[in-house]
């Protein structure tokens, strides 16, 4: 006789995407249409989100079929449960003692995955799940109780989604990916336009990108939204962040909508580990673990200045008082010039300064007009190297302080010794000193600093090398978004050869390729063996590099070209007034040109004036883009002595 076994219902896995427009799959395939009927779907999702995934029959019928009498409502519930069993398997639904229970193994929600990722700090995975509001666009008309539940769930998951996006934004910003961090912050703000944390993420990312004008515009829009919709104001932390940005507003592009303005503002690639290390050291300082010194080393073109700027910006946005000076070769023979540069480069704006001892304040007032406007000069001022400790003592009572010196190979000996003494004297206070320097020429004082850091002076020596292949490919993908993978790889190989992996030259070459430079011709190994970039200048640059600088120069506005040429001909550090004289431009066009040149990273500024971001760029412009007659006229208008042939 034939034995007939009872049919076995195979279990199925229902996967529900609920963070955004609802999507349901069963074993990876589209869900059957009857499961997607509004109340069947509502029952499934409600049970999946309920505590222990269980509810009473009475609760469910009152929730979803309030318009029906008890018998009809129970019939509708039974029909809905039949549909759920057919989709998920008989074992997915258990009914006992008037309780309806949905098994954990039968239904998976992306919301549960989100919670797990947040708990582990897996911010990239968490952010990838967020696609919109909880059950976006879904409703059950006529069921007020269900709609109330839905509104509460949306508030809860909106908050969790914003947490995920802001965690991802923070991590991206820490890695140097400001553009991606901005996108994540904007997504968070889209979910909750009233979130102070989301507004802070957007404002901070814009400031890190260098667009403080856009950051302030976003803040002002946020203020208007809160006032109009909630009759409220931003939180104190948001207001403080906006004020810090307002006090340190940088340049803006002339036309923010133009893609060309971004071509020379490359993302910070290949330096996420170094930036993370610097930020960890800064967080230790802010956390009260004592003073720290950092030496940032690398050959010319490796991106020390860019990394230093990123670090200083993060410290400023986190509430630190930041003073920055860029040393020039002439500072070597000017004792105390580095400390005076810091006084002009941010110390005057630091909170707590009026509490400094009068002799310390008067030391700077005696030589700096901007200090004299606030603090009277004393008859016998202290030397600035001694005055620095008194000033820092007052500032450190208010909060953390970052002192940054770029091109520290040129800083004068007295200033360098004074800065290291300040770190020693403030051993238990929140002071951070960072020096970026070339390894050449040799400086015994810097060798001593290198030896002491990590020994009797807490801190770290961070070395930058050339960019690797992965970083160059990331740069190329950013600069040449229309290129296919094969073309990108071809360009990367040539850029790697012509730039020697130096970030400065790689960005310049890729920007020029985006504007038409042809790199198909062969190249030679460069720099020559046993030579650094600095040692190879000025006569051994590949033709493609020189051509790239020429293309970048010619794409500037006419005023921008004039100001850049004047800056190349004049001293290492020059002022806006001197550049206006040298070019014959009025104040407004001179300032607009300087904004353009800062935005496109040709020039940088500190309290003493403007200088080239890259000395290499200055040499190319001065030698290739300015005729001898133009050089003479520029120097004559500026009142500089004629050059000696």
Coordinates of C-alpha atoms in Angstrom, one line a residue:
X1 CA 0.0 0.0 0.0
X2 CA 1.2 3.5 -0.8
X3 CA 1.9 5.7 2.3
X4 CA 0.9 9.3 1.9
X5 CA 2.9 11.7 4.1
X6 CA 1.5 15.0 5.2
X7 CA 2.6 18.0 3.2
X8 CA 5.4 19.9 4.8
X9 CA 5.3 23.7 4.5
X10 CA 8.7 25.0 3.6
X11 CA 9.8 28.0 5.6
X12 CA 10.4 31.2 3.6
X13 CA 12.3 34.4 4.4
X14 CA 10.5 37.6 4.0
X15 CA 12.8 40.7 3.8
X16 CA 11.2 44.1 4.4
X17 CA 12.8 47.4 3.6
X18 CA 10.9 49.8 5.8
X19 CA 13.4 52.8 6.0
X20 CA 12.1 54.5 2.8
X21 CA 9.4 53.4 0.4
X22 CA 8.4 49.9 1.6
X23 CA 9.8 47.0 -0.4
X24 CA 9.1 43.3 0.3
X25 CA 10.8 40.2 -1.1
X26 CA 10.2 36.5 -0.4
X27 CA 13.3 34.4 -0.7
X28 CA 14.8 37.1 -2.9
X29 CA 11.8 37.3 -5.3
X30 CA 9.0 39.9 -5.5
X31 CA 6.4 39.3 -2.9
X32 CA 3.0 37.8 -4.0
X33 CA 0.4 40.5 -4.8
X34 CA -2.0 39.5 -2.0
X35 CA 0.8 40.0 0.6
X36 CA 1.1 43.6 -0.6
X37 CA -2.6 44.4 0.0
X38 CA -2.6 47.3 2.3
X39 CA -3.9 45.7 5.5
X40 CA -2.1 42.4 5.0
X41 CA 1.1 44.3 4.7
X42 CA 0.2 46.5 7.6
X43 CA -0.4 43.4 9.8
X44 CA 3.0 41.9 8.7
X45 CA 4.9 45.1 9.5
X46 CA 3.1 45.9 12.7
X47 CA 3.8 42.4 14.1
X48 CA 7.4 42.5 13.0
X49 CA 7.9 45.8 14.9
X50 CA 6.0 44.8 18.0
X51 CA 7.6 43.8 21.3
X52 CA 8.4 40.0 21.1
X53 CA 6.6 40.2 17.7
X54 CA 3.3 39.3 19.4
X55 CA -0.1 40.9 19.8
X56 CA -3.6 39.8 20.9
X57 CA -6.3 39.1 18.3
X58 CA -8.5 41.8 19.9
X59 CA -5.7 44.4 19.6
X60 CA -5.1 43.6 16.0
X61 CA -8.7 43.7 14.9
X62 CA -9.3 47.0 16.7
X63 CA -6.1 48.4 15.1
X64 CA -6.7 47.4 11.5
X65 CA -10.5 46.8 11.2
X66 CA -12.1 49.2 13.6
X67 CA -15.0 49.9 11.2
X68 CA -16.2 46.2 11.3
X69 CA -18.1 44.3 14.0
X70 CA -16.2 41.7 16.0
X71 CA -17.1 38.7 13.8
X72 CA -16.3 40.4 10.5
X73 CA -13.1 41.8 11.9
X74 CA -11.9 38.3 13.2
X75 CA -12.7 36.9 9.7
X76 CA -10.6 39.6 8.1
X77 CA -7.7 38.9 10.5
X78 CA -7.9 35.2 9.8
X79 CA -7.7 35.8 6.1
X80 CA -4.7 38.1 6.6
X81 CA -3.0 35.5 8.7
X82 CA -3.6 32.9 6.0
X83 CA -1.9 35.1 3.5
X84 CA 1.1 35.6 5.8
X85 CA 1.4 31.8 6.3
X86 CA 1.3 31.2 2.6
X87 CA 4.1 33.7 2.1
X88 CA 6.3 32.8 5.0
X89 CA 5.4 29.2 5.8
X90 CA 3.0 27.7 8.4
X91 CA 5.6 27.9 11.2
X92 CA 5.9 31.7 10.7
X93 CA 2.6 32.4 12.5
X94 CA 1.6 30.9 15.9
X95 CA -1.7 31.6 17.5
X96 CA -2.1 30.5 21.2
X97 CA -4.2 31.8 24.0
X98 CA -5.6 34.5 21.7
X99 CA -2.0 35.7 21.0
X100 CA -0.7 36.1 17.5
X101 CA 3.0 35.6 17.3
X102 CA 5.3 36.1 14.3
X103 CA 8.5 34.0 14.4
X104 CA 11.9 35.8 14.5
X105 CA 13.3 33.6 11.7
X106 CA 10.6 34.3 9.1
X107 CA 10.8 38.1 8.7
X108 CA 13.9 40.3 8.6
X109 CA 13.6 44.2 8.8
X110 CA 16.3 46.6 7.5
X111 CA 15.4 48.6 10.6
X112 CA 16.8 45.8 12.8
X113 CA 19.9 45.7 10.7
X114 CA 20.3 49.4 11.2
X115 CA 20.1 49.1 15.0
X116 CA 22.8 46.3 14.9
X117 CA 25.1 48.4 12.8
X118 CA 24.7 51.5 15.0
X119 CA 25.5 49.3 18.1
X120 CA 28.7 48.2 16.5
X121 CA 29.7 51.6 15.2
X122 CA 29.6 50.3 11.6
X123 CA 28.6 53.7 10.3
X124 CA 29.1 53.0 6.6
X125 CA 26.8 49.9 6.7
X126 CA 24.2 51.8 8.8
X127 CA 24.1 54.8 6.5
X128 CA 23.7 52.6 3.5
X129 CA 20.5 51.2 4.9
X130 CA 18.8 54.6 5.3
X131 CA 16.7 55.4 2.2
X132 CA 14.1 57.7 3.7
X133 CA 11.3 57.9 6.3
X134 CA 10.0 54.8 8.0
X135 CA 7.3 53.3 5.7
X136 CA 7.6 56.3 3.5
X137 CA 4.3 57.0 1.7
X138 CA 2.5 54.1 3.4
X139 CA -0.9 54.6 5.3
X140 CA -4.0 52.8 6.3
X141 CA -6.9 55.2 5.8
X142 CA -9.6 54.9 8.5
X143 CA -7.3 53.3 11.1
X144 CA -6.5 56.2 13.4
X145 CA -4.7 53.9 15.9
X146 CA -2.4 52.5 13.2
X147 CA -1.7 56.0 11.9
X148 CA -0.8 57.1 15.5
X149 CA 1.6 54.1 15.8
X150 CA 3.0 54.9 12.4
X151 CA 3.7 58.5 13.4
X152 CA 5.5 57.4 16.6
X153 CA 7.6 54.9 14.7
X154 CA 8.5 57.4 12.1
X155 CA 9.8 59.8 14.9
X156 CA 11.8 57.0 16.4
X157 CA 13.4 55.7 13.2
X158 CA 14.0 59.2 11.9
X159 CA 16.1 59.8 15.0
X160 CA 18.0 56.5 14.6
X161 CA 18.5 57.2 10.9
X162 CA 19.9 60.6 11.6
X163 CA 22.2 59.1 14.2
X164 CA 23.5 56.7 11.5
X165 CA 24.0 59.3 8.9
X166 CA 25.8 61.7 11.3
X167 CA 28.0 58.9 12.5
X168 CA 29.0 58.2 8.9
X169 CA 29.5 61.9 8.2
X170 CA 31.7 62.3 11.2
X171 CA 33.8 59.3 10.2
X172 CA 34.1 60.6 6.6
X173 CA 35.2 64.0 7.8
X174 CA 37.8 62.4 10.1
X175 CA 39.2 60.5 7.0
X176 CA 39.4 63.8 5.0
X177 CA 36.4 63.0 2.8
X178 CA 34.6 66.4 3.2
X179 CA 32.5 66.1 0.1
X180 CA 31.1 62.7 1.1
X181 CA 30.7 63.9 4.7
X182 CA 28.7 66.9 3.4
X183 CA 26.4 64.6 1.4
X184 CA 25.7 62.4 4.5
X185 CA 25.0 65.5 6.6
X186 CA 22.6 66.8 4.0
X187 CA 20.8 63.5 4.0
X188 CA 20.4 63.7 7.8
X189 CA 19.1 67.3 7.5
X190 CA 16.6 66.1 4.8
X191 CA 15.2 63.6 7.3
X192 CA 15.1 66.1 10.2
X193 CA 15.3 69.8 9.1
X194 CA 15.1 70.8 12.7
X195 CA 18.1 68.8 13.9
X196 CA 20.9 70.9 15.3
X197 CA 23.3 68.0 15.0
X198 CA 22.5 67.7 11.3
X199 CA 22.9 71.4 10.8
X200 CA 26.3 71.3 12.5
X201 CA 27.4 68.4 10.3
X202 CA 26.6 70.3 7.1
X203 CA 28.1 73.6 8.4
X204 CA 31.2 71.9 9.6
X205 CA 31.8 70.0 6.3
X206 CA 31.3 73.1 4.2
X207 CA 33.8 74.9 6.4
X208 CA 36.3 72.1 6.1
X209 CA 35.9 72.3 2.3
X210 CA 36.9 75.9 2.6
X211 CA 33.5 77.4 1.7
X212 CA 32.8 79.4 4.8
X213 CA 30.3 81.6 2.9
X214 CA 28.2 78.5 2.1
X215 CA 28.5 77.4 5.7
X216 CA 27.1 80.7 7.0
X217 CA 24.4 80.6 4.4
X218 CA 23.3 77.2 5.6
X219 CA 23.3 78.4 9.2
X220 CA 21.2 81.4 8.4
X221 CA 18.7 79.2 6.5
X222 CA 18.5 76.9 9.5
X223 CA 17.9 79.8 11.8
X224 CA 15.0 80.9 9.6
X225 CA 13.5 77.4 9.4
X226 CA 13.5 77.0 13.2
X227 CA 12.0 80.5 13.7
X228 CA 9.3 80.0 11.1
X229 CA 8.3 76.4 11.8
X230 CA 9.0 76.0 15.6
X231 CA 9.4 79.5 16.9
X232 CA 12.7 78.4 18.2
X233 CA 16.4 79.2 17.9
X234 CA 19.5 77.0 17.2
X235 CA 21.2 75.3 20.1
X236 CA 24.2 77.0 21.8
X237 CA 26.6 74.6 20.2
X238 CA 25.3 75.4 16.7
X239 CA 25.5 79.2 17.4
X240 CA 29.1 78.8 18.7
X241 CA 30.1 76.8 15.6
X242 CA 28.7 79.5 13.3
X243 CA 30.4 82.2 15.2
X244 CA 33.8 80.4 14.9
X245 CA 33.3 80.2 11.2
X246 CA 32.2 83.8 10.9
X247 CA 35.4 85.0 12.7
X248 CA 37.6 83.0 10.3
X249 CA 35.8 83.4 7.0
X250 CA 37.9 82.4 4.0
X251 CA 37.7 82.9 0.3
X252 CA 34.7 81.9 -1.8
X253 CA 34.6 81.0 -5.5
X254 CA 33.4 83.8 -7.8
X255 CA 30.8 81.3 -9.3
X256 CA 30.0 78.5 -6.9
X257 CA 27.9 76.7 -9.5
X258 CA 30.8 76.3 -12.0
X259 CA 32.5 72.9 -11.9
X260 CA 35.8 74.5 -12.9
X261 CA 36.2 76.1 -9.4
X262 CA 36.6 72.7 -7.9
X263 CA 39.3 71.4 -10.3
X264 CA 42.2 72.5 -8.1
X265 CA 40.4 71.8 -4.8
X266 CA 41.0 68.1 -4.7
X267 CA 39.8 65.9 -1.9
X268 CA 42.3 64.9 0.7
X269 CA 43.1 61.4 -0.5
X270 CA 45.7 58.9 0.8
X271 CA 46.1 60.8 4.1
X272 CA 43.2 59.5 6.1
X273 CA 45.5 57.6 8.5
X274 CA 47.7 60.6 9.1
X275 CA 44.8 62.9 9.6
X276 CA 43.2 60.5 12.0
X277 CA 46.4 60.3 14.0
X278 CA 46.6 64.1 14.2
X279 CA 43.0 64.3 15.3
X280 CA 43.5 61.6 18.0
X281 CA 46.4 63.7 19.4
X282 CA 44.3 66.8 19.4
X283 CA 41.4 65.0 21.1
X284 CA 43.9 63.9 23.8
X285 CA 44.9 67.5 24.3
X286 CA 41.3 68.7 24.5
X287 CA 40.6 65.8 26.9
X288 CA 43.0 67.2 29.4
X289 CA 45.9 64.8 28.9
X290 CA 48.5 67.6 28.6
X291 CA 50.5 69.5 26.0
X292 CA 51.6 67.8 22.8
X293 CA 54.1 68.5 20.0
X294 CA 53.8 67.2 16.5
X295 CA 56.4 67.3 13.7
X296 CA 54.9 66.8 10.2
X297 CA 57.7 65.9 7.7
X298 CA 57.8 65.2 4.0
X299 CA 59.4 66.2 0.7
X300 CA 58.1 69.2 -1.2
X301 CA 54.7 68.4 -2.9
X302 CA 53.7 65.6 -0.5
X303 CA 50.8 67.6 0.9
X304 CA 52.1 68.8 4.3
X305 CA 50.5 72.2 3.9
X306 CA 47.1 70.8 2.9
X307 CA 47.2 68.3 5.8
X308 CA 48.2 71.0 8.2
X309 CA 45.3 73.2 7.0
X310 CA 42.8 70.4 7.4
X311 CA 44.1 69.8 10.9
X312 CA 44.0 73.4 11.9
X313 CA 40.4 73.8 10.5
X314 CA 39.2 70.8 12.5
X315 CA 40.8 72.2 15.7
X316 CA 39.2 75.6 15.1
X317 CA 35.7 74.1 14.5
X318 CA 36.1 72.0 17.6
X319 CA 36.4 75.2 19.7
X320 CA 40.2 75.5 19.8
X321 CA 42.0 78.8 19.6
X322 CA 44.3 78.5 16.5
X323 CA 47.3 80.6 15.5
X324 CA 49.1 79.7 12.3
X325 CA 52.2 81.2 10.6
X326 CA 54.0 80.2 7.4
X327 CA 57.7 80.8 7.7
X328 CA 59.7 82.1 4.8
X329 CA 63.5 81.9 4.2
X330 CA 64.0 85.4 5.4
X331 CA 62.7 84.5 8.9
X332 CA 65.9 82.6 9.6
X333 CA 67.8 85.8 10.3
X334 CA 65.0 87.6 12.1
X335 CA 64.9 86.5 15.8
X336 CA 61.4 86.2 17.2
X337 CA 59.7 86.5 13.8
X338 CA 58.0 83.2 14.1
X339 CA 56.3 84.1 17.4
X340 CA 55.4 87.5 16.0
X341 CA 53.8 85.8 13.0
X342 CA 51.7 83.6 15.4
X343 CA 50.6 86.8 17.2
X344 CA 49.4 88.1 13.9
X345 CA 48.1 84.8 12.7
X346 CA 45.3 84.2 15.3
X347 CA 46.4 84.8 18.9
X348 CA 44.8 88.2 18.9
X349 CA 41.4 86.6 18.3
X350 CA 41.7 84.0 21.0
X351 CA 39.3 84.2 24.0
X352 CA 40.9 85.0 27.3
X353 CA 43.7 87.3 25.9
X354 CA 42.8 90.4 28.0
X355 CA 43.6 88.4 31.2
X356 CA 47.3 88.0 30.1
X357 CA 49.9 90.0 32.1
X358 CA 50.3 93.5 30.9
X359 CA 54.0 93.2 30.2
X360 CA 53.3 90.2 27.9
X361 CA 50.6 92.0 26.0
X362 CA 52.7 95.2 25.6
X363 CA 55.5 93.1 24.1
X364 CA 53.3 92.6 21.1
X365 CA 51.6 96.0 21.2
X366 CA 55.0 97.6 20.8
X367 CA 55.6 96.1 17.4
X368 CA 52.1 95.2 16.0
X369 CA 49.6 98.0 15.4
X370 CA 46.6 95.7 15.6
X371 CA 47.6 94.7 19.2
X372 CA 48.3 98.3 20.1
X373 CA 44.7 99.2 19.3
X374 CA 43.5 96.9 22.1
X375 CA 46.4 96.9 24.6
X376 CA 48.6 99.9 25.5
X377 CA 52.4 99.4 25.1
X378 CA 54.6 99.6 28.2
X379 CA 57.9 101.5 28.3
X380 CA 60.0 98.4 28.7
X381 CA 58.3 95.5 26.9
X382 CA 59.4 91.9 27.4
X383 CA 61.1 90.0 24.6
X384 CA 58.4 88.3 22.5
X385 CA 59.9 84.8 23.3
X386 CA 59.2 85.5 27.0
X387 CA 55.9 87.2 26.4
X388 CA 54.5 84.1 24.6
X389 CA 54.4 82.1 27.8
X390 CA 52.4 84.9 29.6
X391 CA 49.9 85.1 26.7
X392 CA 49.5 81.4 26.4
X393 CA 48.9 81.1 30.2
X394 CA 45.8 83.3 29.9
X395 CA 44.5 81.6 26.7
X396 CA 44.9 78.0 28.1
X397 CA 42.7 79.0 31.0
X398 CA 39.8 79.4 28.5
X399 CA 40.4 76.3 26.4
X400 CA 42.7 74.4 24.1
X401 CA 45.2 76.2 21.9
X402 CA 46.8 75.0 18.7
X403 CA 50.0 76.7 17.4
X404 CA 50.8 75.8 13.8
X405 CA 54.0 76.6 11.9
X406 CA 54.2 75.7 8.2
X407 CA 57.5 75.5 6.5
X408 CA 59.2 75.3 9.9
X409 CA 62.5 74.6 8.3
X410 CA 62.7 78.4 7.9
X411 CA 61.6 79.5 11.4
X412 CA 64.1 81.4 13.4
X413 CA 66.0 79.6 16.2
X414 CA 64.7 81.9 19.0
X415 CA 61.1 81.3 18.0
X416 CA 61.6 77.5 17.7
X417 CA 63.2 77.3 21.1
X418 CA 60.5 79.6 22.6
X419 CA 57.7 77.3 21.2
X420 CA 59.3 74.2 22.6
X421 CA 59.8 75.9 25.9
X422 CA 56.1 76.8 25.9
X423 CA 55.1 73.2 25.4
X424 CA 57.4 72.2 28.3
X425 CA 55.9 74.9 30.6
X426 CA 52.4 74.0 29.7
X427 CA 52.9 70.3 30.2
X428 CA 49.6 69.7 32.0
X429 CA 47.6 72.2 29.9
X430 CA 45.7 71.8 26.6
X431 CA 48.4 73.1 24.2
X432 CA 49.3 71.6 20.9
X433 CA 52.2 72.6 18.7
X434 CA 52.5 71.4 15.2
X435 CA 55.5 72.0 12.9
X436 CA 55.5 71.0 9.2
X437 CA 58.9 70.9 7.6
X438 CA 61.0 69.7 4.8
X439 CA 63.7 67.2 5.7
X440 CA 66.1 69.5 3.8
X441 CA 68.1 71.6 4.4
X442 CA 69.3 70.1 7.7
X443 CA 68.4 72.1 10.8
X444 CA 70.1 71.1 14.1
X445 CA 67.2 72.7 16.0
X446 CA 64.6 70.6 14.2
X447 CA 66.7 67.5 14.7
X448 CA 66.6 68.2 18.4
X449 CA 62.8 68.6 18.3
X450 CA 62.5 65.3 16.4
X451 CA 64.7 63.6 19.1
X452 CA 62.6 65.0 22.0
X453 CA 59.2 64.3 20.6
X454 CA 58.0 61.0 22.1
X455 CA 60.7 61.3 24.8
X456 CA 60.5 64.1 27.3
X457 CA 58.0 65.9 25.0
X458 CA 54.7 64.0 24.4
X459 CA 53.7 63.9 20.8
X460 CA 54.5 62.2 17.4
X461 CA 56.6 62.6 14.3
X462 CA 54.3 62.1 11.2
X463 CA 56.0 61.4 7.9
X464 CA 54.3 61.8 4.5
X465 CA 55.5 60.0 1.4
X466 CA 54.3 59.9 -2.2
X467 CA 50.8 58.8 -3.0
X468 CA 50.2 55.2 -3.9
X469 CA 48.3 53.8 -6.8
X470 CA 45.0 53.6 -5.1
X471 CA 45.1 57.3 -4.0
X472 CA 46.1 58.4 -7.5
X473 CA 43.2 56.4 -8.9
X474 CA 40.8 58.1 -6.5
X475 CA 42.1 61.5 -7.5
X476 CA 41.8 60.6 -11.2
X477 CA 38.2 59.4 -10.7
X478 CA 37.4 62.7 -9.0
X479 CA 39.1 64.9 -11.6
X480 CA 37.9 62.9 -14.7
X481 CA 34.4 61.6 -13.9
X482 CA 33.6 60.9 -17.6
X483 CA 36.6 58.6 -18.1
X484 CA 36.0 54.8 -18.3
X485 CA 38.2 52.5 -16.2
X486 CA 40.6 51.7 -18.9
X487 CA 41.2 55.4 -19.8
X488 CA 41.5 56.2 -16.1
X489 CA 44.1 53.5 -15.6
X490 CA 46.1 54.8 -18.6
X491 CA 46.0 58.4 -17.2
X492 CA 47.0 57.2 -13.7
X493 CA 50.1 55.4 -15.0
X494 CA 51.3 58.6 -16.8
X495 CA 50.4 60.9 -13.9
X496 CA 52.3 58.5 -11.5
X497 CA 55.3 58.8 -13.7
X498 CA 55.3 62.5 -14.3
X499 CA 54.3 63.4 -10.7
X500 CA 56.5 60.9 -8.9
X501 CA 53.4 60.3 -6.7
X502 CA 53.6 63.9 -5.3
X503 CA 50.1 65.1 -4.5
X504 CA 50.7 68.6 -5.6
X505 CA 51.8 67.6 -9.1
X506 CA 49.2 64.9 -9.4
X507 CA 46.4 67.4 -8.8
X508 CA 47.9 69.9 -11.2
X509 CA 48.3 67.3 -14.0
X510 CA 44.8 65.9 -13.5
X511 CA 43.3 69.3 -13.5
X512 CA 45.1 70.1 -16.7
X513 CA 44.0 66.8 -18.3
X514 CA 40.4 67.7 -17.4
X515 CA 40.9 70.9 -19.4
X516 CA 42.5 69.3 -22.4
X517 CA 46.1 68.4 -21.7
X518 CA 47.2 65.4 -23.7
X519 CA 49.4 62.9 -21.8
X520 CA 49.7 60.3 -24.5
X521 CA 53.3 61.1 -25.3
X522 CA 55.9 59.1 -23.5
X523 CA 57.6 60.2 -20.3
X524 CA 60.9 59.6 -18.5
X525 CA 61.6 58.5 -14.9
X526 CA 61.5 61.6 -12.7
X527 CA 62.9 62.8 -10.4
X528 CA 66.3 61.4 -11.4
X529 CA 67.6 58.6 -9.1
X530 CA 68.8 59.7 -5.7
X531 CA 67.3 63.1 -6.1
X532 CA 64.3 64.6 -4.4
X533 CA 61.8 67.0 -5.9
X534 CA 63.5 70.0 -4.2
X535 CA 66.9 68.9 -5.5
X536 CA 65.5 68.5 -9.0
X537 CA 64.3 72.1 -9.3
X538 CA 64.0 74.3 -11.2
X539 CA 65.3 72.9 -14.5
X540 CA 64.4 69.2 -14.4
X541 CA 60.6 69.3 -14.4
X542 CA 58.8 67.1 -17.0
X543 CA 57.3 69.1 -19.8
X544 CA 53.8 67.8 -18.8
X545 CA 54.1 69.3 -15.4
X546 CA 55.2 72.7 -16.7
X547 CA 52.3 72.5 -19.3
X548 CA 49.9 71.7 -16.5
X549 CA 50.8 74.8 -14.5
X550 CA 50.5 76.9 -17.7
X551 CA 47.0 75.6 -18.3
X552 CA 46.0 76.3 -14.8
X553 CA 47.4 79.9 -15.0
X554 CA 45.7 80.7 -18.3
X555 CA 42.3 79.5 -16.9
X556 CA 42.4 82.2 -14.2
X557 CA 40.6 85.5 -14.7
X558 CA 42.7 88.4 -16.2
X559 CA 42.9 90.0 -12.7
X560 CA 43.8 86.6 -11.2
X561 CA 46.7 86.2 -13.7
X562 CA 48.0 89.7 -12.9
X563 CA 47.9 89.2 -9.2
X564 CA 49.5 85.8 -9.4
X565 CA 52.3 87.0 -11.7
X566 CA 53.0 89.9 -9.2
X567 CA 53.1 87.5 -6.3
X568 CA 55.6 85.3 -8.2
X569 CA 57.9 88.3 -8.9
X570 CA 57.8 89.8 -5.4
X571 CA 59.0 88.5 -2.1
X572 CA 58.0 85.1 -0.6
X573 CA 55.3 86.9 1.5
X574 CA 53.5 89.9 0.2
X575 CA 50.4 91.9 1.2
X576 CA 47.1 92.8 -0.5
X577 CA 48.1 96.5 -0.7
X578 CA 51.5 95.7 -2.3
X579 CA 49.9 93.5 -4.9
X580 CA 47.4 96.2 -5.7
X581 CA 50.2 98.6 -6.3
X582 CA 52.2 96.1 -8.3
X583 CA 49.3 95.4 -10.6
X584 CA 47.6 98.8 -10.7
X585 CA 44.3 97.2 -9.7
X586 CA 41.8 98.9 -7.4
X587 CA 41.1 97.3 -4.0
X588 CA 37.9 95.5 -4.9
X589 CA 39.3 93.6 -8.0
X590 CA 42.5 92.8 -6.1
X591 CA 40.5 91.3 -3.3
X592 CA 38.3 89.3 -5.7
X593 CA 41.5 88.0 -7.5
X594 CA 43.0 87.0 -4.1
X595 CA 39.8 85.1 -3.3
X596 CA 40.0 83.3 -6.6
X597 CA 43.7 82.4 -6.1
X598 CA 43.1 81.2 -2.5
X599 CA 40.1 79.2 -3.5
X600 CA 42.0 77.5 -6.3
X601 CA 45.0 76.9 -4.0
X602 CA 47.5 79.0 -5.8
X603 CA 48.0 81.3 -2.8
X604 CA 47.6 81.0 0.9
X605 CA 47.4 83.6 3.6
X606 CA 48.3 84.1 7.2
X607 CA 48.5 87.2 9.4
X608 CA 51.5 88.5 7.5
X609 CA 50.1 88.3 4.0
X610 CA 50.0 86.1 1.0
X611 CA 52.4 83.5 -0.4
X612 CA 52.3 80.6 -2.8
X613 CA 51.0 77.3 -1.6
X614 CA 53.8 75.6 -3.6
X615 CA 57.2 77.2 -4.2
X616 CA 57.3 75.1 -7.3
X617 CA 54.3 76.8 -8.8
X618 CA 55.9 80.2 -8.0
X619 CA 59.0 79.2 -9.9
X620 CA 57.1 78.0 -13.0
X621 CA 54.9 81.2 -13.1
X622 CA 57.9 83.5 -12.6
X623 CA 60.1 81.8 -15.2
X624 CA 57.5 80.8 -17.8
X625 CA 54.6 83.2 -17.6
X626 CA 56.2 86.6 -16.9
X627 CA 58.5 88.4 -19.4
X628 CA 61.6 90.3 -18.2
X629 CA 59.8 93.6 -19.0
X630 CA 56.7 92.6 -17.0
X631 CA 59.0 91.7 -14.1
X632 CA 60.6 95.1 -14.2
X633 CA 57.3 96.9 -14.3
X634 CA 55.8 94.9 -11.5
X635 CA 58.8 95.6 -9.2
X636 CA 58.8 99.3 -10.2
X637 CA 55.1 99.8 -9.4
X638 CA 55.6 97.9 -6.1
X639 CA 58.6 100.1 -5.1
X640 CA 60.9 97.1 -5.0
X641 CA 64.5 97.4 -6.0
X642 CA 65.4 96.2 -9.5
X643 CA 66.6 92.6 -9.8
X644 CA 70.3 92.1 -10.3
X645 CA 71.0 90.3 -13.6

